[in-house]
Tab-separated table of C-alpha atoms in Angstrom:
chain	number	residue	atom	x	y	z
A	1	UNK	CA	0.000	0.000	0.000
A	2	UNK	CA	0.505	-0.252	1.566
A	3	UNK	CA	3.045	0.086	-2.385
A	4	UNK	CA	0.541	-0.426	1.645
A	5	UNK	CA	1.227	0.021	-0.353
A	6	UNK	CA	0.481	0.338	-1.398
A	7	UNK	CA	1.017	-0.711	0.865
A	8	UNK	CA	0.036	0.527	-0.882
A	9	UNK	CA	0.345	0.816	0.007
A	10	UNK	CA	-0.296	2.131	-0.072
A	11	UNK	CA	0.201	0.177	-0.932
A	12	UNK	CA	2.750	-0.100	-0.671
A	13	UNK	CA	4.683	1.520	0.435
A	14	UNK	CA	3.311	0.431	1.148
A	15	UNK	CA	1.528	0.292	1.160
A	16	UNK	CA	-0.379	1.384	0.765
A	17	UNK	CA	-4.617	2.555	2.354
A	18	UNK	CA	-6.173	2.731	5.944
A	19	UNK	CA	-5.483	0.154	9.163
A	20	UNK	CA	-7.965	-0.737	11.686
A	21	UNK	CA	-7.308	1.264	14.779
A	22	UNK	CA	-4.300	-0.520	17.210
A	23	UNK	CA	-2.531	1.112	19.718
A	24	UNK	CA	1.121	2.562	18.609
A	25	UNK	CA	2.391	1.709	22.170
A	26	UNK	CA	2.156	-2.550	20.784
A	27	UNK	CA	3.779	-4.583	23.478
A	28	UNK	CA	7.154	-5.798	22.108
A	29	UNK	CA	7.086	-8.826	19.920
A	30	UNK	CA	8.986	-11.728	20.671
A	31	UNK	CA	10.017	-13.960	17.249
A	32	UNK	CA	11.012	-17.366	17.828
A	33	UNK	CA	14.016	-18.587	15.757
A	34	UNK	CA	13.621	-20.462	12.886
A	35	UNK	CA	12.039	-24.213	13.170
A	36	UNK	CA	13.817	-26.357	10.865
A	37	UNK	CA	14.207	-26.279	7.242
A	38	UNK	CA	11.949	-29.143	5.827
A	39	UNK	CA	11.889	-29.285	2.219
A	40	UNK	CA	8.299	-31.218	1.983
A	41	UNK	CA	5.109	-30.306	3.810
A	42	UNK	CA	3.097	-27.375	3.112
A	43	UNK	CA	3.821	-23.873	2.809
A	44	UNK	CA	1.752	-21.368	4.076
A	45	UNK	CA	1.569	-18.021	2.210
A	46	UNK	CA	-0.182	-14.744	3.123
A	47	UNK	CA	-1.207	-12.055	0.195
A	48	UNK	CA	-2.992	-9.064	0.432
A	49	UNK	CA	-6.823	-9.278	-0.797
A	50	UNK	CA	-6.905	-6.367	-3.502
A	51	UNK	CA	-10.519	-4.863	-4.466
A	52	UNK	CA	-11.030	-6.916	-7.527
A	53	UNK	CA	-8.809	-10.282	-6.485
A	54	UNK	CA	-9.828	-12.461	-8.950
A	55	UNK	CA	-7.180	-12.086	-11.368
A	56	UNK	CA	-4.975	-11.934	-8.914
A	57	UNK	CA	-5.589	-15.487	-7.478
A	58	UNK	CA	-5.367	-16.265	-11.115
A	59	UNK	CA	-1.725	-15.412	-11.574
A	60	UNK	CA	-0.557	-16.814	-8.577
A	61	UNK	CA	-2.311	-20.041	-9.023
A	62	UNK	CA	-0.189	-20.262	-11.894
A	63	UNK	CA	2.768	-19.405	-10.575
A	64	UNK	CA	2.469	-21.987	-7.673
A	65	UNK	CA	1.482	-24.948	-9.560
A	66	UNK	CA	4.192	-24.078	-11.300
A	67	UNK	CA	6.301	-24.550	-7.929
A	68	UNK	CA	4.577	-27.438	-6.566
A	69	UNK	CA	5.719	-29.289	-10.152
A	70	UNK	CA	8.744	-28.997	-9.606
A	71	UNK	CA	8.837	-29.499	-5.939
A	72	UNK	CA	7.432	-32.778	-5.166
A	73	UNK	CA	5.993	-33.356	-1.896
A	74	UNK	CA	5.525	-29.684	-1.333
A	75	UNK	CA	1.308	-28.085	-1.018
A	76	UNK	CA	0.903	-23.918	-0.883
A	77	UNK	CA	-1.751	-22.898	1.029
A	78	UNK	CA	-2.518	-19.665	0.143
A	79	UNK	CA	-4.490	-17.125	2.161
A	80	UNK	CA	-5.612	-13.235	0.921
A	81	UNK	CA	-5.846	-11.100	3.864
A	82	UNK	CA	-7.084	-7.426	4.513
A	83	UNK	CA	-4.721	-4.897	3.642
A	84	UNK	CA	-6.233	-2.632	6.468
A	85	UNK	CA	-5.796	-5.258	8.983
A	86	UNK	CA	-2.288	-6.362	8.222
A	87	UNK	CA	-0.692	-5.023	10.948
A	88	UNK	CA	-2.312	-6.782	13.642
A	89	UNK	CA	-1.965	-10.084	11.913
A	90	UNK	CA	1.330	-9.678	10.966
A	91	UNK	CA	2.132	-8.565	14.353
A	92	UNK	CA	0.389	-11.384	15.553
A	93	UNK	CA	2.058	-14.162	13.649
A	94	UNK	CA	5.581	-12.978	15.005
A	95	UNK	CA	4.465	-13.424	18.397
A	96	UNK	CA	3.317	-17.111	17.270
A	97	UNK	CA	5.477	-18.640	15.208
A	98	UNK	CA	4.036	-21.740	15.206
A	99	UNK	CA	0.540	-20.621	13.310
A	100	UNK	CA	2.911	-17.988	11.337
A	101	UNK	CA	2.541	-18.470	7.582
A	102	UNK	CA	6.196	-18.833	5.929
A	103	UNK	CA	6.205	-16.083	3.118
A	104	UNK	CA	4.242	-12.614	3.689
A	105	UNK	CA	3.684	-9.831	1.358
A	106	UNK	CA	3.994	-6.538	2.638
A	107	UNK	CA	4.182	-3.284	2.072
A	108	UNK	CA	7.370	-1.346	1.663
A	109	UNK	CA	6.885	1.398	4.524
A	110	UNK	CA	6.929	-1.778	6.721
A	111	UNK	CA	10.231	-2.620	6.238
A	112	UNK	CA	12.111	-0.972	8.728
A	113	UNK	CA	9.414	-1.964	11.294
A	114	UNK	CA	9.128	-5.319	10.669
A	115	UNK	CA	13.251	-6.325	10.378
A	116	UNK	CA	13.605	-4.154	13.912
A	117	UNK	CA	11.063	-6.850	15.147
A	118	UNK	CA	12.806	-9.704	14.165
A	119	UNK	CA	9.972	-11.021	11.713
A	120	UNK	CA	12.183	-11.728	8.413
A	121	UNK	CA	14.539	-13.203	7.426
A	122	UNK	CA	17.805	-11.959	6.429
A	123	UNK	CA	17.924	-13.309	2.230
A	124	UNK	CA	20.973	-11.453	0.924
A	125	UNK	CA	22.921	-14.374	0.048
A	126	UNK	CA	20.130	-16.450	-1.209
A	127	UNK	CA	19.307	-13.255	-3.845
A	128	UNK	CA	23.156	-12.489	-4.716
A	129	UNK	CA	23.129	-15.070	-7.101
A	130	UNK	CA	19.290	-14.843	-8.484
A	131	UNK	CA	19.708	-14.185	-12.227
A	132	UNK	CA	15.706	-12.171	-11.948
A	133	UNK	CA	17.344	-10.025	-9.151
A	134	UNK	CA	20.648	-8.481	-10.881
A	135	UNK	CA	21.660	-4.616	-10.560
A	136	UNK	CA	20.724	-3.866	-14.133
A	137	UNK	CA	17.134	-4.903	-13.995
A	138	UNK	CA	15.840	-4.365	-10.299
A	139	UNK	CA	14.349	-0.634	-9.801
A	140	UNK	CA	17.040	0.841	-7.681
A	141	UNK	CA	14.082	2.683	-5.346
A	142	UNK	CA	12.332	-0.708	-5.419
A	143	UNK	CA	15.808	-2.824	-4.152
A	144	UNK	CA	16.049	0.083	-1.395
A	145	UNK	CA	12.342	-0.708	0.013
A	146	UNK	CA	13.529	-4.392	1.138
A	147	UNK	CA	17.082	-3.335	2.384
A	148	UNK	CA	18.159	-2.504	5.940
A	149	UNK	CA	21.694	-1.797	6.515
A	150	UNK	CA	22.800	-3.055	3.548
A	151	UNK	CA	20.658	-6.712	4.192
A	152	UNK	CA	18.087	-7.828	1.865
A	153	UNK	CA	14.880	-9.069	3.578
A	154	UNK	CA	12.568	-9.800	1.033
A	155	UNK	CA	11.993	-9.113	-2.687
A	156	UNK	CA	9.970	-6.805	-4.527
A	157	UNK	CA	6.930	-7.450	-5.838
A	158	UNK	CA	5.476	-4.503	-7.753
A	159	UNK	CA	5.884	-0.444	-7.328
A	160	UNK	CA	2.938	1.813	-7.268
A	161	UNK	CA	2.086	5.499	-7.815
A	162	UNK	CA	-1.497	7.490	-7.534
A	163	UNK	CA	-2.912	9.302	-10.464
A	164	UNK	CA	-5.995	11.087	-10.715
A	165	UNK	CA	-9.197	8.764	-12.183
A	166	UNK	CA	-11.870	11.042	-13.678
A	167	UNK	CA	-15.442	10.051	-15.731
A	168	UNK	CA	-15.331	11.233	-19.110
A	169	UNK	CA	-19.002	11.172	-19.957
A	170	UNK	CA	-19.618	13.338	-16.858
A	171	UNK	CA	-16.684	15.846	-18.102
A	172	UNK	CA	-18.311	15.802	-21.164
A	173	UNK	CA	-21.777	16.496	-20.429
A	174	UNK	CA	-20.743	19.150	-18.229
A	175	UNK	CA	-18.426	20.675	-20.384
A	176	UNK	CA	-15.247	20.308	-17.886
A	177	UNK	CA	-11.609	19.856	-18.408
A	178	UNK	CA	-9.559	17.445	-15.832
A	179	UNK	CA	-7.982	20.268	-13.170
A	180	UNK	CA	-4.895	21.523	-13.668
A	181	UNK	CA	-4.273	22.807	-10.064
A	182	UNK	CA	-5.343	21.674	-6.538
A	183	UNK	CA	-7.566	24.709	-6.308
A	184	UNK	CA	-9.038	23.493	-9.841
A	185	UNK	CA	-9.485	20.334	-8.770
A	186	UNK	CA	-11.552	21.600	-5.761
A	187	UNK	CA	-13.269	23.575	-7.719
A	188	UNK	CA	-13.998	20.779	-10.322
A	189	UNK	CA	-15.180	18.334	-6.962
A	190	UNK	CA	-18.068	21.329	-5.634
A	191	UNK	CA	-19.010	22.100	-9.282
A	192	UNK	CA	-19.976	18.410	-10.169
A	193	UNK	CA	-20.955	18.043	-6.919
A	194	UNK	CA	-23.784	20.487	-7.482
A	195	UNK	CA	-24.548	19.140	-11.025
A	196	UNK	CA	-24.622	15.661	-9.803
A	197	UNK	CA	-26.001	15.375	-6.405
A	198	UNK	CA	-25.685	12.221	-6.619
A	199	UNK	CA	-21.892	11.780	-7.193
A	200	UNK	CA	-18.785	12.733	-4.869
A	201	UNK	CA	-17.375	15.173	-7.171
A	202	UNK	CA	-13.825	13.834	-5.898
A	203	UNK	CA	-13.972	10.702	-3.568
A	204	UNK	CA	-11.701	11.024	-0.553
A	205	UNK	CA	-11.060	9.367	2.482
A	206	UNK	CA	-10.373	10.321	6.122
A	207	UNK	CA	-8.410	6.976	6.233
A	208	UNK	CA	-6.985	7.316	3.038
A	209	UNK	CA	-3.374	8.091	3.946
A	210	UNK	CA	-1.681	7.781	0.536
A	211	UNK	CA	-4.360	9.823	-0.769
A	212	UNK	CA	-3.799	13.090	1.186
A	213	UNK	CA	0.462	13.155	1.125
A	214	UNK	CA	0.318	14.563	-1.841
A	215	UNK	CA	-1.558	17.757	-0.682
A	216	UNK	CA	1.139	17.893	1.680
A	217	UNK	CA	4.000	17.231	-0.517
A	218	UNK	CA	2.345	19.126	-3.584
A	219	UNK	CA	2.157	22.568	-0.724
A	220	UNK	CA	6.004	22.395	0.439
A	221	UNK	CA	5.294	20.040	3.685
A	222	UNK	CA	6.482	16.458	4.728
A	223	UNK	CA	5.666	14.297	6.860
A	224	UNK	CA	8.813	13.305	9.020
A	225	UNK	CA	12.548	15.258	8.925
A	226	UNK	CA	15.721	14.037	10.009
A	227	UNK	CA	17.828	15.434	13.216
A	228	UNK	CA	20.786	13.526	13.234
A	229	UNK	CA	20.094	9.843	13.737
A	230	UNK	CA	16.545	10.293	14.349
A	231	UNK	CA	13.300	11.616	12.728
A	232	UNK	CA	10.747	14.272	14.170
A	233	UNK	CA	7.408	14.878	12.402
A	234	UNK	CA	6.840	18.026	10.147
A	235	UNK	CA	3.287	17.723	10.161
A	236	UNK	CA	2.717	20.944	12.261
A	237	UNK	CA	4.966	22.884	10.017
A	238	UNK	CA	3.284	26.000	8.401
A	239	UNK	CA	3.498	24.001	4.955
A	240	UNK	CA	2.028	20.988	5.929
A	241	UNK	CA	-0.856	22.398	7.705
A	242	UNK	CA	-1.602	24.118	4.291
A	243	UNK	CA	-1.693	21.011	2.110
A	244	UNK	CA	-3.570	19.184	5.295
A	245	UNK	CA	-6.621	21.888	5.140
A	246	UNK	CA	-6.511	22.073	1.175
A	247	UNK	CA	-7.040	17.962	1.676
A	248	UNK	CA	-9.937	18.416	4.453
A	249	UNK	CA	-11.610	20.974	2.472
A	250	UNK	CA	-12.611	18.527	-0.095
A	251	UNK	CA	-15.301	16.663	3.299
A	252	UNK	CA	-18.274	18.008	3.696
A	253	UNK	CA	-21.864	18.884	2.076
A	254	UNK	CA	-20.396	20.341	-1.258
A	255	UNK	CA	-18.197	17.351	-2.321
A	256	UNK	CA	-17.470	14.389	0.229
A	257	UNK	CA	-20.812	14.149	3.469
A	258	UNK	CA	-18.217	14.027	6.577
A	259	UNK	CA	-20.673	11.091	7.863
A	260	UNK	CA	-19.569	8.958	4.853
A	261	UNK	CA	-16.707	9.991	3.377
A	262	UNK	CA	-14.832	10.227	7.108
A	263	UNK	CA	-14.360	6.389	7.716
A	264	UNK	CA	-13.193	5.534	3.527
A	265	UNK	CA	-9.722	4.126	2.920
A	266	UNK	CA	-8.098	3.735	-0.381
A	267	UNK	CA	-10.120	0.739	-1.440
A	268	UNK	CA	-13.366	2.440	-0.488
A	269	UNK	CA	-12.452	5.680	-2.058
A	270	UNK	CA	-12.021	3.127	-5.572
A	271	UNK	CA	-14.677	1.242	-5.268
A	272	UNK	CA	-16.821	4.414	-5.290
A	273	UNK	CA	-15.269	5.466	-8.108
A	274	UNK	CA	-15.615	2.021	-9.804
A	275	UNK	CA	-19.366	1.837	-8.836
A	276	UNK	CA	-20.281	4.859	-10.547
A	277	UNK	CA	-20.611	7.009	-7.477
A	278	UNK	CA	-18.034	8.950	-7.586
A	279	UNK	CA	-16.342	11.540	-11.090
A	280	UNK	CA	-13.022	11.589	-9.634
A	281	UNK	CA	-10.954	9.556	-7.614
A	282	UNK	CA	-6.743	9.651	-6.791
A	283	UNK	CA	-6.422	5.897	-7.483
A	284	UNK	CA	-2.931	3.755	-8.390
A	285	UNK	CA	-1.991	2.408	-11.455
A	286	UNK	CA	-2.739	-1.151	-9.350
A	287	UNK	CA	-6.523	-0.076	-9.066
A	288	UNK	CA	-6.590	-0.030	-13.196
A	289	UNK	CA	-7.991	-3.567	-13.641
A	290	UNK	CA	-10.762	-2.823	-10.697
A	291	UNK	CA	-12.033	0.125	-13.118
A	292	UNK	CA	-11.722	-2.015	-15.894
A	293	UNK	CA	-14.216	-4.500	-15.121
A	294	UNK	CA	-16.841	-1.693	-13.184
A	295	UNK	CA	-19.403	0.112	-14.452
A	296	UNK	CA	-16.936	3.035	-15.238
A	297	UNK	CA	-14.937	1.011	-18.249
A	298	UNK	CA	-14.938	2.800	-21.180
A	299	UNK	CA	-15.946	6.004	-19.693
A	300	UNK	CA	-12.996	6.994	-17.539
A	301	UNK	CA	-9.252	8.495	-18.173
A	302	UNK	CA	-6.410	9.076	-15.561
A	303	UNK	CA	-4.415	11.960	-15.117
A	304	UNK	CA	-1.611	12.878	-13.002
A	305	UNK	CA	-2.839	14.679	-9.729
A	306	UNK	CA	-2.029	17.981	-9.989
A	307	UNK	CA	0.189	20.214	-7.753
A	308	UNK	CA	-0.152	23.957	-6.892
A	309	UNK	CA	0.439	25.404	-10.104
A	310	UNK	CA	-0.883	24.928	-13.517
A	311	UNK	CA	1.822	22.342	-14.950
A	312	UNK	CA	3.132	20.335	-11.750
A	313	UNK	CA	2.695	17.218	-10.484
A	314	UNK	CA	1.490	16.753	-6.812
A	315	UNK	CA	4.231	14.365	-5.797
A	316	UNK	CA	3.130	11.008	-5.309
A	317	UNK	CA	3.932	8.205	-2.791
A	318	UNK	CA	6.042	5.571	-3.942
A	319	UNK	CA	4.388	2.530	-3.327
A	320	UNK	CA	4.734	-0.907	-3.382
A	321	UNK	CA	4.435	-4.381	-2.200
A	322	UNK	CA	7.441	-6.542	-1.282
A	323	UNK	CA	7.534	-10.548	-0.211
A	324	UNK	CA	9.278	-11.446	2.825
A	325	UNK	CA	10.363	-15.234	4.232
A	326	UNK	CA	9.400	-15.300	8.344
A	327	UNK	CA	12.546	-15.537	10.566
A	328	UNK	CA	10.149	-18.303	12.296
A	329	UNK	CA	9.847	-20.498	8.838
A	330	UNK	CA	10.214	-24.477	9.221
A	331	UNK	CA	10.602	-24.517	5.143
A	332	UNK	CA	13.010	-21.367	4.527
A	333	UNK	CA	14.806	-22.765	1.526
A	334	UNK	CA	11.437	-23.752	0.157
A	335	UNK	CA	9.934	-20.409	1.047
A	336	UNK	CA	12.918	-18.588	-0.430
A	337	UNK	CA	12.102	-20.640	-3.441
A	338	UNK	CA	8.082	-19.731	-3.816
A	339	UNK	CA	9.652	-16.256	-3.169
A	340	UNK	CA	11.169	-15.987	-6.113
A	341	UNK	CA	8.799	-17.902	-7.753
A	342	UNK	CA	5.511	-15.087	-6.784
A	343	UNK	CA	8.371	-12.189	-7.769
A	344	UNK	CA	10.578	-12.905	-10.261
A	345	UNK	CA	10.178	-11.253	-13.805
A	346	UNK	CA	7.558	-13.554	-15.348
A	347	UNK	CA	5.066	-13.872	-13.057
A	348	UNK	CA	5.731	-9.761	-12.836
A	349	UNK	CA	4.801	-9.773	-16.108
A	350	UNK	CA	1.233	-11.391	-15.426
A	351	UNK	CA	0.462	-9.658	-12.471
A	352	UNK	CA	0.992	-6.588	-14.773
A	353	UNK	CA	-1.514	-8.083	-17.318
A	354	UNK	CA	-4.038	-9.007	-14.647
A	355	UNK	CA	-4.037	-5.993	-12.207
A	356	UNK	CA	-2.068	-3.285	-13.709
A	357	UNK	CA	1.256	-3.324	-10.834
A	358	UNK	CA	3.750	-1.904	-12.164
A	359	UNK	CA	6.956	-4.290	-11.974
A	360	UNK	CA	10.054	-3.915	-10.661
A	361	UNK	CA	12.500	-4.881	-13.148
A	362	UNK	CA	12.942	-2.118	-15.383
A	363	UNK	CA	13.525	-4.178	-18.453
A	364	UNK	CA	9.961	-6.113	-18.161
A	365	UNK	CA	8.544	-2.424	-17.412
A	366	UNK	CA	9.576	-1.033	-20.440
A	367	UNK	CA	8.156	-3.705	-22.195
A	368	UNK	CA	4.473	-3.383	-20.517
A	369	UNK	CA	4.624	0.533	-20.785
A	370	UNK	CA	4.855	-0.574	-24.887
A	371	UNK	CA	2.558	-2.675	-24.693
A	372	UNK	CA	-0.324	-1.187	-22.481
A	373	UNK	CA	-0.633	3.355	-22.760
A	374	UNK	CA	-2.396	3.307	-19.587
A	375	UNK	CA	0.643	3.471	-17.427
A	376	UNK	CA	1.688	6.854	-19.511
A	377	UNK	CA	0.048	9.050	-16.584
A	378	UNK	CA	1.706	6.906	-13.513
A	379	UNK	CA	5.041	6.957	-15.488
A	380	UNK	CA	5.063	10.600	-15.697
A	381	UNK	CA	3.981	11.065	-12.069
A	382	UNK	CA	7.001	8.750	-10.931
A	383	UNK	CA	9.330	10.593	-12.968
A	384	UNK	CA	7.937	14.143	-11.880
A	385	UNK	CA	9.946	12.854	-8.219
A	386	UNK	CA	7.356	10.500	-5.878
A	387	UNK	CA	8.273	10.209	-2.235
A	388	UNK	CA	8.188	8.075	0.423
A	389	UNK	CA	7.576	7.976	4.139
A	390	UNK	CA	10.366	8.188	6.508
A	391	UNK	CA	12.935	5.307	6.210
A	392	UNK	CA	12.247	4.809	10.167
A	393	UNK	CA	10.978	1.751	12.574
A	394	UNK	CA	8.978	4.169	14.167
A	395	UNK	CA	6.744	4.568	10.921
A	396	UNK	CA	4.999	0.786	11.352
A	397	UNK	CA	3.817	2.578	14.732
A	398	UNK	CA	2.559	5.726	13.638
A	399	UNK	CA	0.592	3.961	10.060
A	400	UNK	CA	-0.822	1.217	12.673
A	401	UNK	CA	-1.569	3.516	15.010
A	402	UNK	CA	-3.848	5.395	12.955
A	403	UNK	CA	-2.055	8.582	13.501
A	404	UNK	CA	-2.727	10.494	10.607
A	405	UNK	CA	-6.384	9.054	9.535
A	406	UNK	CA	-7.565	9.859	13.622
A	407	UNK	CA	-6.106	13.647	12.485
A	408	UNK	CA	-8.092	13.782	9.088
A	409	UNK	CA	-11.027	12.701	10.967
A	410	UNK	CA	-11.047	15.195	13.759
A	411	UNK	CA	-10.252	18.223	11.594
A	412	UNK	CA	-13.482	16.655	8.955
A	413	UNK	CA	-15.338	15.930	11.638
A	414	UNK	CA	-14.970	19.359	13.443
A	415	UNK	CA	-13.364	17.575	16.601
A	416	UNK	CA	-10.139	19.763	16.328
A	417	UNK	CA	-8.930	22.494	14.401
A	418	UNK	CA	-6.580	21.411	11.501
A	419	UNK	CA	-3.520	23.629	14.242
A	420	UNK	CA	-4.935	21.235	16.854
A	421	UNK	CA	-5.234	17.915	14.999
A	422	UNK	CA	-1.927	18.766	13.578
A	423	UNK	CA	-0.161	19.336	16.352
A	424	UNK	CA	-0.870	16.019	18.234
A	425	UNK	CA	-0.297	13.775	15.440
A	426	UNK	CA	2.967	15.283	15.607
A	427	UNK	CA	3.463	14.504	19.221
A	428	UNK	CA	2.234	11.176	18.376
A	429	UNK	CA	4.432	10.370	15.888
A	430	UNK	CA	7.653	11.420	17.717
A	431	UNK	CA	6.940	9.275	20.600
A	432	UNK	CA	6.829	6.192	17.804
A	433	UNK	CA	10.166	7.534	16.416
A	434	UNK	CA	12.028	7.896	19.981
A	435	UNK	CA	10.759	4.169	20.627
């Protein structure tokens, strides 16, 4: 999302999308050691459920009976889990390794988080020699996002940016243009909006995360700054607070209700777009095939989000989803395998085909850039200069502690002022970087 992604995200990057309230005080974990390496049995494998999954369970069904053929003896159970509830299960399976699945995916703000726990396993030496995994191919930003001081724990699975999804019929008929500013694009939201009672002008979410950094970014602020060997949070800068109000603006009776809007993560915000109730949504380049098959295909086109002034490009977070082998596994050479089985360049290739992730050799993304336009906007956004959330342990706290969708929702929700709300998301997040 998280690339958490996207994880997305945001994701992925994580990461990237929004987590089901936990505390960011988590008692410590405790990872028991590895268990063995058994090279029969059953592997278990967690995934992240995406908004349309079908195609995704297609290309890894593939992939895996591809595996199990050529590792007799060996089943994959595979399991798609929430992305907004990944970090309590996660959390919880390295504080029980024995119902711990062997390979994870995650997204790439976890990183950090999750190696300072002693959840992964250190794979440098099994990817040194990996011919999918050389220099030349592998996204530089995308080998960063598995690697803590200078140890690889995990591979990359895809890399994500956010664009700007719009309805062309509804453009049409209403004689718009797609905005060329924030304040245009605000001013595009109220206008449909009033046209269209019926739609969200622009579709946002309190818990969308990856959503609203680029308001920040896109108005001079960050979210985290370096002092020495630590990180304090910017968020009550001047800046920030400016791209943190131009985001909550967009809630309330002239775009986005407060009462339904306040709650939405990524997927939600998506899903309304996909459902037709929504003319504008900031969606990845991994929501593409979602659109595709909803009641939107054929009458949408993306855009990159816009920053402050006409011609820039809000920066985006760089997303992405990585896979990870437990610390705890009883089959690591087998799960090392399926690893690079799920993320090496072909089955890349697919998940490119099925969902629209962006892979992370450069060589097979040139190749699906040729082959499919729709990238063109998410390729332009990533070169404009995406960014990422501080390279810090502390962040895995602060996203699963909710810290920045509670702020969202008490400035939308009129709880505290955006100074306020600002302020103690701040103090919150410092306390998760001092940990």
């Amino acid at each position: 999302m998280p690339l958490s992604a996207r994880v997305t995200a945001p994701a992925v990057l994580l990461a990237a999308a929004g987590l089901t309230a936990v505390t960011a005080c988590a008692p410590a974990t405790s990872v028991g050691g590895a268990r063995g390496d058994a090279r029969t049995g059953t592997l278990r494998v967690w995934l992240f459920r995406e908004v349309d999954n079908k195609p995704k369970e297609a290309v890894v069904r593939e992939a895996v009976a591809a595996f199990t053929d050529s590792h007799r003896g060996v089943k994959v159970d595979i399991a798609y889990i929430p992305v907004d509830t990944r970090a309590q299960r996660i959390k919880a399976a390295f504080n029980d390794p024995k119902s711990a699945p062997d390979l994870i995916e995650y997204g790439n703000t976890d990183t950090a988080g999750y190696v300072r726990d002693g959840g992964l396993a250190d794979v440098t030496a099994d990817l040194a020699t990996w011919t999918d995994a050389k220099d030349t191919d592998t996204d530089p930003a995308a080998k960063r996002s598995v690697t803590v001081d200078g140890k690889q724990y995990g591979a990359p699975l895809f890399v994500g940016v956010r664009a700007l999804y719009y309805r062309t019929d509804v453009f049409r008929e209403l004689g718009l243009k797609p905005p060329e500013t924030l304040d245009g694009l605000a001013a595009t939201a109220r206008t449909i909006h009033k046209e269209r009672p019926g739609l969200y002008g622009l579709v946002v979410g309190g818990a969308y995360t990856y959503g609203a950094m680029p308001f920040v970014w896109a108005h001079g602020g960050d979210m985290a700054k370096r002092q020495s060997r630590r990180y304090v949070s910017a968020l009550d800068s001047d800046a920030a607070k400016k791209g943190i109000k131009a985001y909550t603006d967009l809630f309330g009776a002239h775009n986005c209700p407060a009462d339904k809007c306040a709650r939405m993560g990524g997927n939600d915000t998506v899903q309304a777009f996909a459902s037709g109730k929504a003319a504008m949504a900031i969606g990845g380049d991994f929501s593409h095939r979602a659109v595709e098959n909803s009641k939107a295909n054929g009458a949408y086109a993306v855009v990159p989000l816009p920053g402050v002034r006409k011609g820039q490009i809000a920066p985006a977070f760089a997303g992405g989803n990585n896979l990870g082998v437990l610390k705890s596994s009883a089959h690591r050479t087998l799960a090392v395998d399926l690893m690079k089985s799920l993320s090496g360049k072909r089955t890349q290739a697919r998940l490119f085909d099925a969902m629209g992730f962006l892979p992370t050799y450069t060589d097979v993304r040139r190749e699906a850039a040729r082959r499919q336009p729709f990238v063109e906007p998410f390729v332009r956004t990533l070169a404009a200069g995406a960014k990422s959330v501080p390279a810090s342990p502390g962040w895995a706290a602060v996203d699963a502690g909710q810290v920045l969708p509670t702020m969202f929702q008490e400035i939308v929700s009129g709880r505290r002022s955006v100074d306020a709300a600002a302020e103690r998301a701040a103090r919150k997040m410092n306390e998760a970087f001092a940990k």
